[in-house]
Amino acid sequence: MKFDSLFLLIISLATVSSLVDIYPASAQMTTPRPSCINSRSCRPVIRRTGVVRGSGTIPSPLVQQLNDLIAQENFPEAEKLLVQFLGQAERTQDLSGQAAAHEALGDVYTRMNRSDLASSHLKNAGALYQRLGNVQGSSEVQRQIQQMQLRQIQLQQR
C-alpha cells in the first residue's frame, strides 16, 4: 500500500516537471532560486527582494526580520509575525499579501514538523493564487504540497 502511494507521487512529480518541457513559455515565468540561508535547510522561506515564492508580496522590512528569525531557527517568532501580517492583509483585503502569508506560514509550519497546519496554509495560498490568476504561485504551492506529502510517505516507510 505504501509503495503504491509512493509510486503515484513519483509519477505525479515526473508529470509536473515534464509540463515545463511541453510548455516552455511557462518556464520563462519562473524566477531564480535564492541561495540557502542555513545549512540545515536549503530552501529559504522568503526572498530578500520582498516577495515570497509564488510572487505574493510581503514588505521588505518584514522579509528581513523573517529571514533572520528563520536563520536562527526561531520559528515561533516567525509564525507570530506572519500571523500578524496575515491579519493585516485580511483587514485590507490584500489577496496577494494573504497568499504570501499563507505560503510562508506553510513553510514555517513544515519546518516546525506541523504538517497539518502547513497543509492547510499551503492549500489556502494555492486557492488565493488561483483566484488572483497567479499560475506561478499556484504551481509553486502545489510543488510544496507534493514535497511535503513525499516527506510524510518517506517517514511512514521508516
XYZ file of N, CA and C in Angstrom:
474
model
N 0.824 -1.190 0.000
C 0.000 0.000 0.000
C 0.867 1.252 0.000
N 1.887 1.289 0.850
C 2.763 2.456 0.921
C 3.524 2.638 -0.383
N 3.928 1.525 -0.999
C 4.682 1.608 -2.234
C 3.814 2.135 -3.371
N 2.504 1.782 -3.379
C 1.603 2.296 -4.399
C 1.496 3.809 -4.294
N 1.355 4.324 -3.070
C 1.264 5.768 -2.867
C 2.541 6.459 -3.287
N 3.668 5.873 -2.942
C 4.956 6.452 -3.324
C 5.098 6.458 -4.836
N 4.711 5.363 -5.475
C 4.795 5.274 -6.926
C 3.928 6.354 -7.579
N 2.695 6.532 -7.097
C 1.815 7.543 -7.667
C 2.370 8.948 -7.473
N 2.956 9.203 -6.318
C 3.526 10.509 -6.051
C 4.714 10.778 -6.970
N 5.557 9.769 -7.163
C 6.715 9.925 -8.053
C 6.247 10.180 -9.480
N 5.223 9.468 -9.911
C 4.686 9.660 -11.258
C 4.130 11.073 -11.400
N 3.403 11.559 -10.390
C 2.843 12.905 -10.480
C 3.938 13.957 -10.491
N 5.012 13.752 -9.727
C 6.119 14.699 -9.739
C 6.804 14.700 -11.097
N 6.946 13.535 -11.699
C 7.569 13.455 -13.024
C 6.696 14.145 -14.064
N 5.386 14.042 -13.921
C 4.469 14.672 -14.850
C 4.575 16.190 -14.771
N 4.652 16.729 -13.555
C 4.748 18.178 -13.383
C 6.000 18.719 -14.051
N 7.132 18.059 -13.857
C 8.362 18.553 -14.477
C 8.313 18.429 -15.990
N 7.593 17.438 -16.518
C 7.514 17.292 -17.967
C 6.635 18.372 -18.587
N 5.752 18.987 -17.814
C 4.919 20.058 -18.335
C 5.764 21.258 -18.736
N 6.865 21.486 -18.048
C 7.750 22.588 -18.407
C 8.359 22.334 -19.774
N 8.651 21.063 -20.077
C 9.183 20.729 -21.393
C 8.131 20.933 -22.478
N 6.877 20.641 -22.135
C 5.800 20.770 -23.106
C 5.429 22.237 -23.312
N 5.399 22.995 -22.222
C 5.021 24.400 -22.273
C 6.196 25.273 -21.841
N 7.198 25.466 -22.714
C 8.386 26.218 -22.318
C 8.093 27.669 -21.961
N 6.999 28.245 -22.433
C 6.684 29.629 -22.088
C 6.459 29.767 -20.589
N 5.879 28.746 -19.968
C 5.652 28.818 -18.526
C 6.953 28.748 -17.755
N 7.966 28.112 -18.325
C 9.252 28.024 -17.646
C 9.934 29.377 -17.598
N 9.642 30.244 -18.569
C 10.261 31.559 -18.588
C 9.719 32.455 -17.493
N 8.555 32.154 -16.949
C 7.948 32.980 -15.919
C 8.569 32.739 -14.549
N 9.305 31.678 -14.392
C 9.851 31.375 -13.079
C 11.025 32.283 -12.770
N 11.259 32.508 -11.494
C 12.367 33.346 -11.064
C 13.450 32.459 -10.492
N 14.696 32.899 -10.511
C 15.775 32.064 -9.987
C 15.624 31.832 -8.492
N 16.074 30.677 -8.046
C 16.015 30.303 -6.638
C 17.010 31.126 -5.827
N 16.595 31.583 -4.644
C 17.528 32.289 -3.782
C 18.534 31.323 -3.168
N 19.624 31.859 -2.656
C 20.631 30.997 -2.041
C 20.142 30.525 -0.671
N 20.787 29.517 -0.145
C 20.399 28.939 1.135
C 20.694 29.918 2.268
N 19.821 29.910 3.293
C 20.064 30.792 4.419
C 20.697 30.053 5.586
N 20.635 28.750 5.575
C 21.368 27.974 6.582
C 21.640 26.586 6.022
N 22.511 25.869 6.672
C 22.932 24.583 6.128
C 21.920 23.478 6.366
N 21.025 23.652 7.345
C 20.062 22.600 7.655
C 18.999 22.455 6.583
N 18.585 23.553 6.019
C 17.547 23.501 5.013
C 17.920 24.428 3.870
N 17.989 23.887 2.699
C 18.458 24.659 1.554
C 17.297 25.237 0.767
N 16.293 25.727 1.468
C 15.218 26.423 0.773
C 14.644 27.490 1.695
N 15.093 28.728 1.493
C 14.601 29.799 2.339
C 13.120 30.033 2.106
N 12.447 30.497 3.126
C 11.025 30.778 3.004
C 10.819 32.052 2.204
N 11.636 33.049 2.442
C 11.362 34.362 1.898
C 12.542 34.891 1.115
N 12.272 35.451 -0.021
C 13.325 36.073 -0.810
C 13.658 37.428 -0.222
N 14.880 37.814 -0.350
C 15.327 39.100 0.190
C 14.771 40.282 -0.588
N 14.214 40.052 -1.756
C 13.692 41.144 -2.559
C 12.334 41.629 -2.085
N 11.739 40.959 -1.128
C 10.462 41.411 -0.615
C 9.277 40.605 -1.087
N 9.519 39.460 -1.701
C 8.407 38.617 -2.113
C 8.634 37.198 -1.641
N 7.558 36.505 -1.432
C 7.617 35.097 -1.083
C 7.547 34.318 -2.378
N 8.105 33.103 -2.395
C 7.967 32.268 -3.591
C 6.511 32.262 -4.005
N 6.294 32.319 -5.292
C 4.933 32.334 -5.798
C 4.482 33.735 -6.142
N 5.266 34.738 -5.863
C 5.029 36.131 -6.233
C 4.034 36.865 -5.359
N 3.656 36.324 -4.235
C 2.865 37.095 -3.288
C 3.784 38.082 -2.602
N 3.237 39.203 -2.154
C 4.108 40.244 -1.616
C 4.060 40.342 -0.094
N 5.216 40.525 0.470
C 5.401 40.816 1.886
C 6.383 41.981 1.928
N 6.129 42.997 2.756
C 7.027 44.156 2.797
C 8.471 43.766 3.118
N 9.399 44.456 2.488
C 10.831 44.152 2.640
C 11.327 44.147 4.085
N 10.924 45.116 4.934
C 11.411 45.050 6.325
C 10.973 43.769 7.044
N 9.758 43.325 6.768
C 9.267 42.087 7.376
C 10.021 40.889 6.814
N 10.327 40.937 5.528
C 11.099 39.861 4.899
C 12.439 39.705 5.612
N 13.104 40.828 5.885
C 14.411 40.777 6.555
C 14.282 40.169 7.953
N 13.262 40.594 8.693
C 13.038 40.037 10.037
C 12.797 38.539 9.960
N 11.964 38.125 9.029
C 11.635 36.707 8.902
C 12.855 35.888 8.507
N 13.643 36.397 7.574
C 14.859 35.682 7.182
C 15.799 35.506 8.362
N 15.943 36.559 9.161
C 16.811 36.471 10.344
C 16.278 35.440 11.336
N 14.973 35.468 11.599
C 14.376 34.521 12.541
C 14.495 33.085 12.048
N 14.292 32.887 10.767
C 14.378 31.536 10.198
C 15.819 31.042 10.231
N 16.761 31.923 9.940
C 18.173 31.543 10.008
C 18.556 31.138 11.426
N 17.938 31.771 12.425
C 18.184 31.444 13.831
C 17.314 30.279 14.302
N 16.481 29.767 13.399
C 15.526 28.699 13.702
C 14.558 29.092 14.814
N 14.221 30.367 14.874
C 13.234 30.883 15.821
C 11.874 30.893 15.114
N 11.350 29.703 14.869
C 10.123 29.556 14.109
C 8.888 30.097 14.833
N 8.780 29.972 16.163
C 7.601 30.538 16.834
C 7.486 32.056 16.639
N 8.600 32.765 16.664
C 8.555 34.212 16.458
C 8.227 34.542 14.999
N 8.766 33.757 14.057
C 8.434 33.945 12.646
C 6.938 33.706 12.431
N 6.422 32.670 13.074
C 4.989 32.370 12.988
C 4.176 33.556 13.496
N 4.570 34.107 14.620
C 3.848 35.241 15.224
C 3.804 36.432 14.263
N 4.949 36.768 13.663
C 4.991 37.893 12.724
C 4.121 37.634 11.497
N 4.157 36.409 10.999
C 3.364 36.079 9.817
C 1.866 36.083 10.113
N 1.472 35.629 11.287
C 0.054 35.655 11.663
C -0.421 37.108 11.765
N 0.419 37.977 12.326
C 0.068 39.396 12.401
C -0.074 39.998 11.001
N 0.876 39.676 10.131
C 0.815 40.192 8.763
C -0.419 39.651 8.039
N -0.735 38.379 8.246
C -1.914 37.788 7.621
C -3.181 38.523 8.065
N -3.273 38.815 9.348
C -4.425 39.562 9.860
C -4.555 40.928 9.209
N -3.428 41.611 9.059
C -3.421 42.919 8.410
C -3.845 42.788 6.943
N -3.315 41.788 6.247
C -3.663 41.576 4.837
C -5.142 41.246 4.684
N -5.701 40.515 5.635
C -7.128 40.197 5.580
C -7.975 41.441 5.828
N -7.553 42.285 6.778
C -8.300 43.520 7.063
C -8.307 44.464 5.862
N -7.210 44.520 5.140
C -7.108 45.418 3.987
C -7.508 44.734 2.681
N -7.919 43.496 2.752
C -8.327 42.700 1.592
C -7.219 42.615 0.537
N -5.989 42.495 1.011
C -4.812 42.334 0.153
C -4.641 40.847 -0.127
N -5.213 40.386 -1.245
C -5.181 38.959 -1.557
C -3.768 38.454 -1.809
N -2.943 39.272 -2.449
C -1.562 38.875 -2.708
C -0.799 38.718 -1.394
N -0.997 39.645 -0.480
C -0.363 39.548 0.838
C -0.859 38.339 1.614
N -2.169 38.073 1.518
C -2.723 36.903 2.194
C -2.115 35.618 1.648
N -2.013 35.531 0.322
C -1.436 34.341 -0.296
C 0.013 34.160 0.145
N 0.768 35.253 0.148
C 2.172 35.195 0.552
C 2.297 34.772 2.010
N 1.445 35.319 2.860
C 1.488 34.975 4.285
C 1.145 33.508 4.500
N 0.103 33.032 3.820
C -0.266 31.616 3.953
C 0.855 30.709 3.461
N 1.487 31.080 2.343
C 2.566 30.264 1.800
C 3.754 30.231 2.766
N 4.115 31.394 3.297
C 5.238 31.457 4.241
C 4.904 30.713 5.530
N 3.665 30.838 6.008
C 3.261 30.081 7.195
C 3.332 28.582 6.917
N 2.956 28.166 5.725
C 3.067 26.757 5.353
C 4.505 26.277 5.443
N 5.429 27.093 4.972
C 6.847 26.734 5.047
C 7.335 26.693 6.492
N 6.923 27.675 7.288
C 7.349 27.715 8.695
C 6.802 26.500 9.440
N 5.526 26.187 9.218
C 4.940 25.027 9.905
C 5.581 23.716 9.435
N 5.986 23.653 8.182
C 6.701 22.470 7.701
C 8.004 22.310 8.474
N 8.715 23.407 8.660
C 9.969 23.374 9.405
C 9.751 23.017 10.877
N 8.556 23.320 11.394
C 8.219 23.003 12.782
C 7.647 21.588 12.904
N 7.610 20.848 11.787
C 7.035 19.491 11.738
C 5.561 19.484 12.124
N 4.845 20.489 11.699
C 3.399 20.580 11.942
C 2.699 20.510 10.586
N 2.729 19.321 10.018
C 2.263 19.147 8.642
C 0.774 19.442 8.466
N -0.027 19.239 9.512
C -1.453 19.531 9.384
C -1.679 21.023 9.142
N -1.006 21.872 9.915
C -1.136 23.315 9.730
C -0.471 23.761 8.434
N 0.662 23.161 8.111
C 1.366 23.511 6.873
C 0.476 23.234 5.662
N -0.137 22.078 5.640
C -1.002 21.698 4.529
C -2.171 22.664 4.386
N -2.779 23.018 5.493
C -3.916 23.931 5.471
C -3.522 25.299 4.903
N -2.403 25.829 5.363
C -1.968 27.146 4.881
C -1.539 27.095 3.417
N -0.878 26.026 3.014
C -0.476 25.914 1.615
C -1.697 25.797 0.699
N -2.714 25.081 1.139
C -3.938 24.985 0.337
C -4.619 26.348 0.229
N -4.638 27.103 1.336
C -5.207 28.450 1.295
C -4.419 29.339 0.331
N -3.099 29.239 0.379
C -2.256 30.034 -0.529
C -2.547 29.670 -1.981
N -2.638 28.372 -2.258
C -2.928 27.930 -3.619
C -4.261 28.456 -4.124
N -5.275 28.410 -3.273
C -6.591 28.909 -3.662
C -6.553 30.415 -3.942
N -5.830 31.152 -3.116
C -5.716 32.602 -3.324
C -4.942 32.918 -4.604
N -3.856 32.188 -4.850
C -3.110 32.408 -6.085
C -3.983 32.107 -7.306
N -4.792 31.050 -7.234
C -5.685 30.735 -8.344
C -6.698 31.852 -8.537
N -7.238 32.347 -7.440
C -8.217 33.442 -7.502
C -7.601 34.687 -8.141
N -6.318 34.909 -7.867
C -5.607 36.058 -8.435
C -5.157 35.806 -9.873
N -5.261 34.567 -10.337
C -4.778 34.223 -11.666
C -3.267 34.084 -11.722
N -2.651 33.844 -10.568
C -1.194 33.723 -10.473
C -0.815 32.254 -10.662
N -0.552 31.884 -11.895
C -0.243 30.495 -12.237
C 1.061 30.058 -11.581
N 2.055 30.932 -11.587
C 3.357 30.598 -10.996
C 3.208 30.318 -9.499
N 2.494 31.180 -8.794
C 2.300 30.980 -7.361
C 1.544 29.701 -7.067
N 0.505 29.457 -7.827
C -0.299 28.250 -7.634
C 0.514 26.985 -7.874
N 1.313 26.979 -8.930
C 2.105 25.780 -9.222
C 3.221 25.592 -8.196
N 3.786 26.678 -7.691
C 4.820 26.580 -6.659
C 4.243 25.973 -5.377
N 3.044 26.401 -5.008
C 2.396 25.864 -3.819
C 2.081 24.382 -4.018
N 1.625 24.005 -5.204
C 1.357 22.588 -5.490
C 2.627 21.759 -5.345
N 3.742 22.307 -5.818
C 5.021 21.612 -5.697
C 5.392 21.440 -4.224
N 5.164 22.464 -3.424
C 5.470 22.380 -1.996
C 4.601 21.330 -1.308
N 3.341 21.282 -1.669
C 2.433 20.283 -1.090
C 2.897 18.878 -1.468
N 3.293 18.690 -2.717
C 3.774 17.381 -3.153
C 5.051 16.988 -2.423
N 5.959 17.932 -2.211
C 7.188 17.639 -1.474
C 6.874 17.240 -0.038
N 5.924 17.938 0.574
C 5.538 17.632 1.943
C 4.927 16.218 2.018
N 4.089 15.887 1.049
C 3.483 14.559 1.017
C 4.541 13.483 0.826
N 5.518 13.751 -0.021
C 6.599 12.794 -0.234
C 7.396 12.573 1.046
N 7.688 13.650 1.773
C 8.403 13.517 3.058
C 7.593 12.697 4.063
N 6.279 12.909 4.085
C 5.428 12.144 5.013
C 5.450 10.662 4.646
N 5.398 10.349 3.382
C 5.438 8.951 2.930
C 6.785 8.335 3.317
N 7.850 9.082 3.108
C 9.185 8.569 3.453
C 9.302 8.312 4.948
N 8.724 9.192 5.765
C 8.756 8.998 7.219
C 7.931 7.780 7.632
N 6.822 7.542 6.959
C 5.988 6.389 7.280
C 6.678 5.079 6.933
N 7.529 5.105 5.930
C 8.199 3.879 5.500
C 9.359 3.516 6.404
N 9.827 4.437 7.208
C 10.966 4.154 8.100
C 10.588 3.337 9.267
